[in-house]
Amino acid sequence: MNDEYSIYLRGFIEEDVPVINRWRNDRRMQALVSAPFKYVPEAIERDWVISKMHENRRDIYLAICLKADDRMVGYLSVNNIDHLNRTAFGGGIVLDRDAQDGIVRHEAGILTRQLVFDHLNINRFEGRCLAEHITSRVLMEACGYKLEGTLRQAVYKDGRYHDQCVYSLLRDEYYRLMADGEYSLLSIAKKAKRIKKKYETYH
C-alpha cells in the first residue's frame, strides 16, 4: 500500500543530527509548534537524537524521507504511548521549507495514522495546537479529529500566554473515514476549504 506514496518513514540515524538541528534553530519553522523557541547546540541535539534512537517504547520519532532520493525532509513523533489505555499523543510534523506544498504533510499524516491504529493498536489519538494556529486546526478537523476543548493560557511562548486546543481521533472514527474514502487528498482538501471558510467567518 505504501508504494503509492512519495515518502517513507524510518528511524533516526546519527547523520540526521545537523539537519534536525537546523530546523530546531529556525525561528520561522518553530513558530508553528506549541513549544517556546530556544537555540539548541548541535552537541545537545546529538544526545537527543541518539536517545530517540534507543528509547522508543513510549515515544516514537521517525524521519520523513523522499523515495526519489532518500533525502530527509522532516520528522514526526507519536508520544505518550499508553498500551493499557490504548492512547497516544501526536507530537506533530516538522517539515523542511522545501517540503511544505501539502503533499508530504498529507502522506505523513496517513502513514502516522496507519502506524497508530493499524500497528500500535491505539484507540484514542490526541493532537494539540495553539488556538490561533488556524491552519493546524483546519487540517485536524478535515482529518476527522474532534475538538474536545480549550486549555486556557496553557502555553507560554514569545512573551505571552496562549490557549491550546485539544483534539482527538478515535479508532472507530478512523476506520469509518477510511472505509468511506475520506482520507484522499481531494476529499481532505475540499473539507479543509469548507472548514477554513467557517473560521474566516467567525474569527
PDB file of C-alpha atoms in Angstrom:
ATOM      1  CA  MET A   1       0.000   0.000   0.000  1.00  0.00           C
ATOM      2  CA  ASN A   2       2.860   2.390   0.773  1.00  0.00           C
ATOM      3  CA  ASP A   3       4.055   2.103  -2.841  1.00  0.00           C
ATOM      4  CA  GLU A   4       1.539   4.791  -3.771  1.00  0.00           C
ATOM      5  CA  TYR A   5       3.248   7.427  -1.619  1.00  0.00           C
ATOM      6  CA  SER A   6       6.200   9.675  -2.429  1.00  0.00           C
ATOM      7  CA  ILE A   7       7.659   9.341   1.079  1.00  0.00           C
ATOM      8  CA  TYR A   8       8.621   6.687   3.588  1.00  0.00           C
ATOM      9  CA  LEU A   9       9.332   6.718   7.314  1.00  0.00           C
ATOM     10  CA  ARG A  10      12.435   5.394   9.062  1.00  0.00           C
ATOM     11  CA  GLY A  11      14.082   5.612  12.450  1.00  0.00           C
ATOM     12  CA  PHE A  12      16.559   8.363  13.271  1.00  0.00           C
ATOM     13  CA  ILE A  13      20.250   7.894  12.457  1.00  0.00           C
ATOM     14  CA  GLU A  14      23.167   9.998  13.680  1.00  0.00           C
ATOM     15  CA  GLU A  15      23.584  11.583  10.243  1.00  0.00           C
ATOM     16  CA  ASP A  16      20.216  13.301  10.801  1.00  0.00           C
ATOM     17  CA  VAL A  17      21.596  15.478  13.606  1.00  0.00           C
ATOM     18  CA  PRO A  18      22.757  18.525  11.549  1.00  0.00           C
ATOM     19  CA  VAL A  19      19.504  18.671   9.595  1.00  0.00           C
ATOM     20  CA  ILE A  20      17.286  18.386  12.686  1.00  0.00           C
ATOM     21  CA  ASN A  21      19.402  20.976  14.467  1.00  0.00           C
ATOM     22  CA  ARG A  22      18.990  23.402  11.552  1.00  0.00           C
ATOM     23  CA  TRP A  23      15.225  23.011  11.744  1.00  0.00           C
ATOM     24  CA  ARG A  24      15.258  23.348  15.530  1.00  0.00           C
ATOM     25  CA  ASN A  25      17.061  26.689  15.305  1.00  0.00           C
ATOM     26  CA  ASP A  26      14.844  28.061  12.520  1.00  0.00           C
ATOM     27  CA  ARG A  27      12.513  30.610  14.136  1.00  0.00           C
ATOM     28  CA  ARG A  28      10.047  30.573  11.244  1.00  0.00           C
ATOM     29  CA  MET A  29       9.646  26.807  11.402  1.00  0.00           C
ATOM     30  CA  GLN A  30       9.405  26.739  15.193  1.00  0.00           C
ATOM     31  CA  ALA A  31       6.688  29.392  15.117  1.00  0.00           C
ATOM     32  CA  LEU A  32       4.317  26.602  14.036  1.00  0.00           C
ATOM     33  CA  VAL A  33       4.783  24.483  17.172  1.00  0.00           C
ATOM     34  CA  SER A  34       3.498  24.987  20.702  1.00  0.00           C
ATOM     35  CA  ALA A  35       6.866  24.763  22.440  1.00  0.00           C
ATOM     36  CA  PRO A  36       8.754  28.018  23.145  1.00  0.00           C
ATOM     37  CA  PHE A  37      11.709  28.756  20.886  1.00  0.00           C
ATOM     38  CA  LYS A  38      15.250  28.267  22.125  1.00  0.00           C
ATOM     39  CA  TYR A  39      18.561  27.766  20.369  1.00  0.00           C
ATOM     40  CA  VAL A  40      19.950  24.242  20.732  1.00  0.00           C
ATOM     41  CA  PRO A  41      23.665  23.462  20.217  1.00  0.00           C
ATOM     42  CA  GLU A  42      24.410  20.577  17.867  1.00  0.00           C
ATOM     43  CA  ALA A  43      26.062  18.579  20.667  1.00  0.00           C
ATOM     44  CA  ILE A  44      22.845  18.635  22.682  1.00  0.00           C
ATOM     45  CA  GLU A  45      20.872  17.812  19.561  1.00  0.00           C
ATOM     46  CA  ARG A  46      23.074  14.766  19.004  1.00  0.00           C
ATOM     47  CA  ASP A  47      22.363  13.486  22.513  1.00  0.00           C
ATOM     48  CA  TRP A  48      18.633  13.996  21.932  1.00  0.00           C
ATOM     49  CA  VAL A  49      18.627  12.168  18.580  1.00  0.00           C
ATOM     50  CA  ILE A  50      20.623   9.250  19.995  1.00  0.00           C
ATOM     51  CA  SER A  51      18.215   8.986  22.936  1.00  0.00           C
ATOM     52  CA  LYS A  52      15.295   8.756  20.498  1.00  0.00           C
ATOM     53  CA  MET A  53      17.098   6.052  18.533  1.00  0.00           C
ATOM     54  CA  HIS A  54      17.269   3.832  21.621  1.00  0.00           C
ATOM     55  CA  GLU A  55      14.208   4.761  23.686  1.00  0.00           C
ATOM     56  CA  ASN A  56      11.185   4.028  21.525  1.00  0.00           C
ATOM     57  CA  ARG A  57       8.666   2.293  23.776  1.00  0.00           C
ATOM     58  CA  ARG A  58       6.757   5.360  24.983  1.00  0.00           C
ATOM     59  CA  ASP A  59       7.815   7.834  22.289  1.00  0.00           C
ATOM     60  CA  ILE A  60       8.495   7.040  18.635  1.00  0.00           C
ATOM     61  CA  TYR A  61      10.369   9.528  16.428  1.00  0.00           C
ATOM     62  CA  LEU A  62      10.601   8.882  12.695  1.00  0.00           C
ATOM     63  CA  ALA A  63      12.351  10.628   9.829  1.00  0.00           C
ATOM     64  CA  ILE A  64      10.264  11.548   6.772  1.00  0.00           C
ATOM     65  CA  CYS A  65      12.226  10.770   3.613  1.00  0.00           C
ATOM     66  CA  LEU A  66      11.556  11.205  -0.102  1.00  0.00           C
ATOM     67  CA  LYS A  67      11.567   7.962  -2.053  1.00  0.00           C
ATOM     68  CA  ALA A  68      13.065   9.720  -5.063  1.00  0.00           C
ATOM     69  CA  ASP A  69      16.432  10.470  -3.445  1.00  0.00           C
ATOM     70  CA  ASP A  70      16.182   9.264   0.201  1.00  0.00           C
ATOM     71  CA  ARG A  71      16.516  12.866   1.399  1.00  0.00           C
ATOM     72  CA  MET A  72      15.163  13.537   4.871  1.00  0.00           C
ATOM     73  CA  VAL A  73      12.620  16.361   4.605  1.00  0.00           C
ATOM     74  CA  GLY A  74      11.103  16.247   8.062  1.00  0.00           C
ATOM     75  CA  TYR A  75      10.233  14.142  11.077  1.00  0.00           C
ATOM     76  CA  LEU A  76       7.220  13.233  13.162  1.00  0.00           C
ATOM     77  CA  SER A  77       6.531  11.665  16.517  1.00  0.00           C
ATOM     78  CA  VAL A  78       3.967   9.608  18.385  1.00  0.00           C
ATOM     79  CA  ASN A  79       4.306  10.300  22.102  1.00  0.00           C
ATOM     80  CA  ASN A  80       2.973   9.193  25.473  1.00  0.00           C
ATOM     81  CA  ILE A  81       2.064   5.753  24.122  1.00  0.00           C
ATOM     82  CA  ASP A  82      -0.077   4.002  26.736  1.00  0.00           C
ATOM     83  CA  HIS A  83      -0.775   0.384  25.753  1.00  0.00           C
ATOM     84  CA  LEU A  84      -3.009  -0.242  28.764  1.00  0.00           C
ATOM     85  CA  ASN A  85      -5.469   2.548  27.960  1.00  0.00           C
ATOM     86  CA  ARG A  86      -4.581   2.391  24.246  1.00  0.00           C
ATOM     87  CA  THR A  87      -3.953   6.115  23.957  1.00  0.00           C
ATOM     88  CA  ALA A  88      -1.228   8.159  22.300  1.00  0.00           C
ATOM     89  CA  PHE A  89      -0.385  11.762  21.534  1.00  0.00           C
ATOM     90  CA  GLY A  90       0.623  13.145  18.148  1.00  0.00           C
ATOM     91  CA  GLY A  91       3.730  15.242  18.592  1.00  0.00           C
ATOM     92  CA  GLY A  92       3.216  16.930  15.240  1.00  0.00           C
ATOM     93  CA  ILE A  93       5.088  17.015  11.955  1.00  0.00           C
ATOM     94  CA  VAL A  94       8.185  19.133  11.306  1.00  0.00           C
ATOM     95  CA  LEU A  95       8.871  19.745   7.609  1.00  0.00           C
ATOM     96  CA  ASP A  96      11.639  21.459   5.715  1.00  0.00           C
ATOM     97  CA  ARG A  97      10.511  24.639   3.968  1.00  0.00           C
ATOM     98  CA  ASP A  98      11.011  22.920   0.593  1.00  0.00           C
ATOM     99  CA  ALA A  99       8.532  20.176   1.523  1.00  0.00           C
ATOM    100  CA  GLN A 100       5.600  22.294   2.637  1.00  0.00           C
ATOM    101  CA  ASP A 101       3.487  22.045  -0.516  1.00  0.00           C
ATOM    102  CA  GLY A 102       0.880  19.950   1.303  1.00  0.00           C
ATOM    103  CA  ILE A 103       1.574  16.608  -0.381  1.00  0.00           C
ATOM    104  CA  VAL A 104       4.274  15.454   2.030  1.00  0.00           C
ATOM    105  CA  ARG A 105       2.248  16.555   5.058  1.00  0.00           C
ATOM    106  CA  HIS A 106      -0.807  14.714   3.743  1.00  0.00           C
ATOM    107  CA  GLU A 107       1.120  11.495   3.163  1.00  0.00           C
ATOM    108  CA  ALA A 108       2.941  11.769   6.500  1.00  0.00           C
ATOM    109  CA  GLY A 109      -0.419  12.125   8.231  1.00  0.00           C
ATOM    110  CA  ILE A 110      -1.730   8.986   6.523  1.00  0.00           C
ATOM    111  CA  LEU A 111       1.354   6.967   7.476  1.00  0.00           C
ATOM    112  CA  THR A 112       1.159   8.234  11.060  1.00  0.00           C
ATOM    113  CA  ARG A 113      -2.461   7.155  11.424  1.00  0.00           C
ATOM    114  CA  GLN A 114      -1.617   3.767   9.913  1.00  0.00           C
ATOM    115  CA  LEU A 115       1.150   3.353  12.474  1.00  0.00           C
ATOM    116  CA  VAL A 116      -1.060   4.413  15.372  1.00  0.00           C
ATOM    117  CA  PHE A 117      -4.230   2.460  14.586  1.00  0.00           C
ATOM    118  CA  ASP A 118      -3.056  -0.460  12.424  1.00  0.00           C
ATOM    119  CA  HIS A 119       0.235  -1.314  14.136  1.00  0.00           C
ATOM    120  CA  LEU A 120       0.201   0.140  17.669  1.00  0.00           C
ATOM    121  CA  ASN A 121      -3.473  -0.784  18.201  1.00  0.00           C
ATOM    122  CA  ILE A 122      -4.266   2.631  19.708  1.00  0.00           C
ATOM    123  CA  ASN A 123      -7.898   3.546  20.378  1.00  0.00           C
ATOM    124  CA  ARG A 124      -7.588   7.300  21.084  1.00  0.00           C
ATOM    125  CA  PHE A 125      -5.076   9.514  19.279  1.00  0.00           C
ATOM    126  CA  GLU A 126      -4.764  13.054  20.612  1.00  0.00           C
ATOM    127  CA  GLY A 127      -3.438  16.192  18.962  1.00  0.00           C
ATOM    128  CA  ARG A 128      -2.957  19.725  20.271  1.00  0.00           C
ATOM    129  CA  CYS A 129      -2.205  23.109  18.741  1.00  0.00           C
ATOM    130  CA  LEU A 130      -2.243  26.755  19.724  1.00  0.00           C
ATOM    131  CA  ALA A 131      -5.726  28.216  19.348  1.00  0.00           C
ATOM    132  CA  GLU A 132      -4.501  30.846  16.874  1.00  0.00           C
ATOM    133  CA  HIS A 133      -2.893  28.242  14.590  1.00  0.00           C
ATOM    134  CA  ILE A 134      -5.907  28.099  12.304  1.00  0.00           C
ATOM    135  CA  THR A 135      -4.121  26.023   9.647  1.00  0.00           C
ATOM    136  CA  SER A 136      -3.403  23.249  12.160  1.00  0.00           C
ATOM    137  CA  ARG A 137      -6.975  23.315  13.431  1.00  0.00           C
ATOM    138  CA  VAL A 138      -8.393  23.176   9.907  1.00  0.00           C
ATOM    139  CA  LEU A 139      -6.196  20.216   8.972  1.00  0.00           C
ATOM    140  CA  MET A 140      -7.051  18.223  12.085  1.00  0.00           C
ATOM    141  CA  GLU A 141     -10.765  18.805  11.657  1.00  0.00           C
ATOM    142  CA  ALA A 142     -10.543  17.907   7.966  1.00  0.00           C
ATOM    143  CA  CYS A 143      -8.932  14.614   9.010  1.00  0.00           C
ATOM    144  CA  GLY A 144     -11.798  13.800  11.361  1.00  0.00           C
ATOM    145  CA  TYR A 145     -10.344  14.935  14.700  1.00  0.00           C
ATOM    146  CA  LYS A 146     -12.932  16.247  17.157  1.00  0.00           C
ATOM    147  CA  LEU A 147     -12.332  19.345  19.259  1.00  0.00           C
ATOM    148  CA  GLU A 148     -12.604  18.289  22.902  1.00  0.00           C
ATOM    149  CA  GLY A 149     -11.910  21.637  24.498  1.00  0.00           C
ATOM    150  CA  THR A 150      -9.523  24.512  25.022  1.00  0.00           C
ATOM    151  CA  LEU A 151      -6.819  24.698  27.678  1.00  0.00           C
ATOM    152  CA  ARG A 152      -6.810  28.351  28.674  1.00  0.00           C
ATOM    153  CA  GLN A 153      -3.412  30.075  28.743  1.00  0.00           C
ATOM    154  CA  ALA A 154      -1.717  26.675  28.777  1.00  0.00           C
ATOM    155  CA  VAL A 155       1.375  27.621  26.778  1.00  0.00           C
ATOM    156  CA  TYR A 156       3.817  30.464  27.419  1.00  0.00           C
ATOM    157  CA  LYS A 157       5.524  31.460  24.178  1.00  0.00           C
ATOM    158  CA  ASP A 158       7.013  34.656  22.733  1.00  0.00           C
ATOM    159  CA  GLY A 159       6.349  36.636  25.878  1.00  0.00           C
ATOM    160  CA  ARG A 160       2.675  35.806  26.388  1.00  0.00           C
ATOM    161  CA  TYR A 161       0.275  33.014  27.284  1.00  0.00           C
ATOM    162  CA  HIS A 162      -1.622  31.137  24.571  1.00  0.00           C
ATOM    163  CA  ASP A 163      -4.735  28.991  24.665  1.00  0.00           C
ATOM    164  CA  GLN A 164      -4.241  25.422  23.402  1.00  0.00           C
ATOM    165  CA  CYS A 165      -6.891  23.361  21.604  1.00  0.00           C
ATOM    166  CA  VAL A 166      -7.223  19.642  22.337  1.00  0.00           C
ATOM    167  CA  TYR A 167      -8.386  17.321  19.547  1.00  0.00           C
ATOM    168  CA  SER A 168      -8.795  13.554  19.342  1.00  0.00           C
ATOM    169  CA  LEU A 169      -9.479  10.863  16.759  1.00  0.00           C
ATOM    170  CA  LEU A 170     -10.925   7.527  17.860  1.00  0.00           C
ATOM    171  CA  ARG A 171     -10.200   4.165  16.308  1.00  0.00           C
ATOM    172  CA  ASP A 172     -13.740   3.525  15.057  1.00  0.00           C
ATOM    173  CA  GLU A 173     -13.897   7.038  13.563  1.00  0.00           C
ATOM    174  CA  TYR A 174     -10.630   6.454  11.721  1.00  0.00           C
ATOM    175  CA  TYR A 175     -11.736   3.164  10.194  1.00  0.00           C
ATOM    176  CA  ARG A 176     -15.101   4.598   9.200  1.00  0.00           C
ATOM    177  CA  LEU A 177     -13.405   7.506   7.425  1.00  0.00           C
ATOM    178  CA  MET A 178     -11.015   5.101   5.728  1.00  0.00           C
ATOM    179  CA  ALA A 179     -13.875   2.895   4.526  1.00  0.00           C
ATOM    180  CA  ASP A 180     -15.716   5.925   3.148  1.00  0.00           C
ATOM    181  CA  GLY A 181     -12.649   7.146   1.238  1.00  0.00           C
ATOM    182  CA  GLU A 182     -12.480  10.344   3.273  1.00  0.00           C
ATOM    183  CA  TYR A 183      -8.682  10.354   3.534  1.00  0.00           C
ATOM    184  CA  SER A 184      -7.944  11.003  -0.120  1.00  0.00           C
ATOM    185  CA  LEU A 185      -6.076  14.234  -0.817  1.00  0.00           C
ATOM    186  CA  LEU A 186      -9.027  15.590  -2.788  1.00  0.00           C
ATOM    187  CA  SER A 187     -11.535  14.817  -0.034  1.00  0.00           C
ATOM    188  CA  ILE A 188      -9.411  16.399   2.687  1.00  0.00           C
ATOM    189  CA  ALA A 189      -8.693  19.456   0.516  1.00  0.00           C
ATOM    190  CA  LYS A 190     -12.423  20.012  -0.035  1.00  0.00           C
ATOM    191  CA  LYS A 191     -13.203  19.657   3.659  1.00  0.00           C
ATOM    192  CA  ALA A 192     -10.310  21.925   4.634  1.00  0.00           C
ATOM    193  CA  LYS A 193     -11.549  24.632   2.263  1.00  0.00           C
ATOM    194  CA  ARG A 194     -15.026  24.474   3.784  1.00  0.00           C
ATOM    195  CA  ILE A 195     -13.733  24.485   7.373  1.00  0.00           C
ATOM    196  CA  LYS A 196     -11.373  27.383   6.662  1.00  0.00           C
ATOM    197  CA  LYS A 197     -14.307  29.481   5.472  1.00  0.00           C
ATOM    198  CA  LYS A 198     -16.020  28.785   8.794  1.00  0.00           C
ATOM    199  CA  TYR A 199     -13.019  30.161  10.694  1.00  0.00           C
ATOM    200  CA  GLU A 200     -12.810  33.197   8.422  1.00  0.00           C
ATOM    201  CA  THR A 201     -16.452  33.901   9.181  1.00  0.00           C
ATOM    202  CA  TYR A 202     -16.238  33.595  12.954  1.00  0.00           C
ATOM    203  CA  HIS A 203     -12.731  34.996  13.638  1.00  0.00           C
TER     204      HIS A 203
END
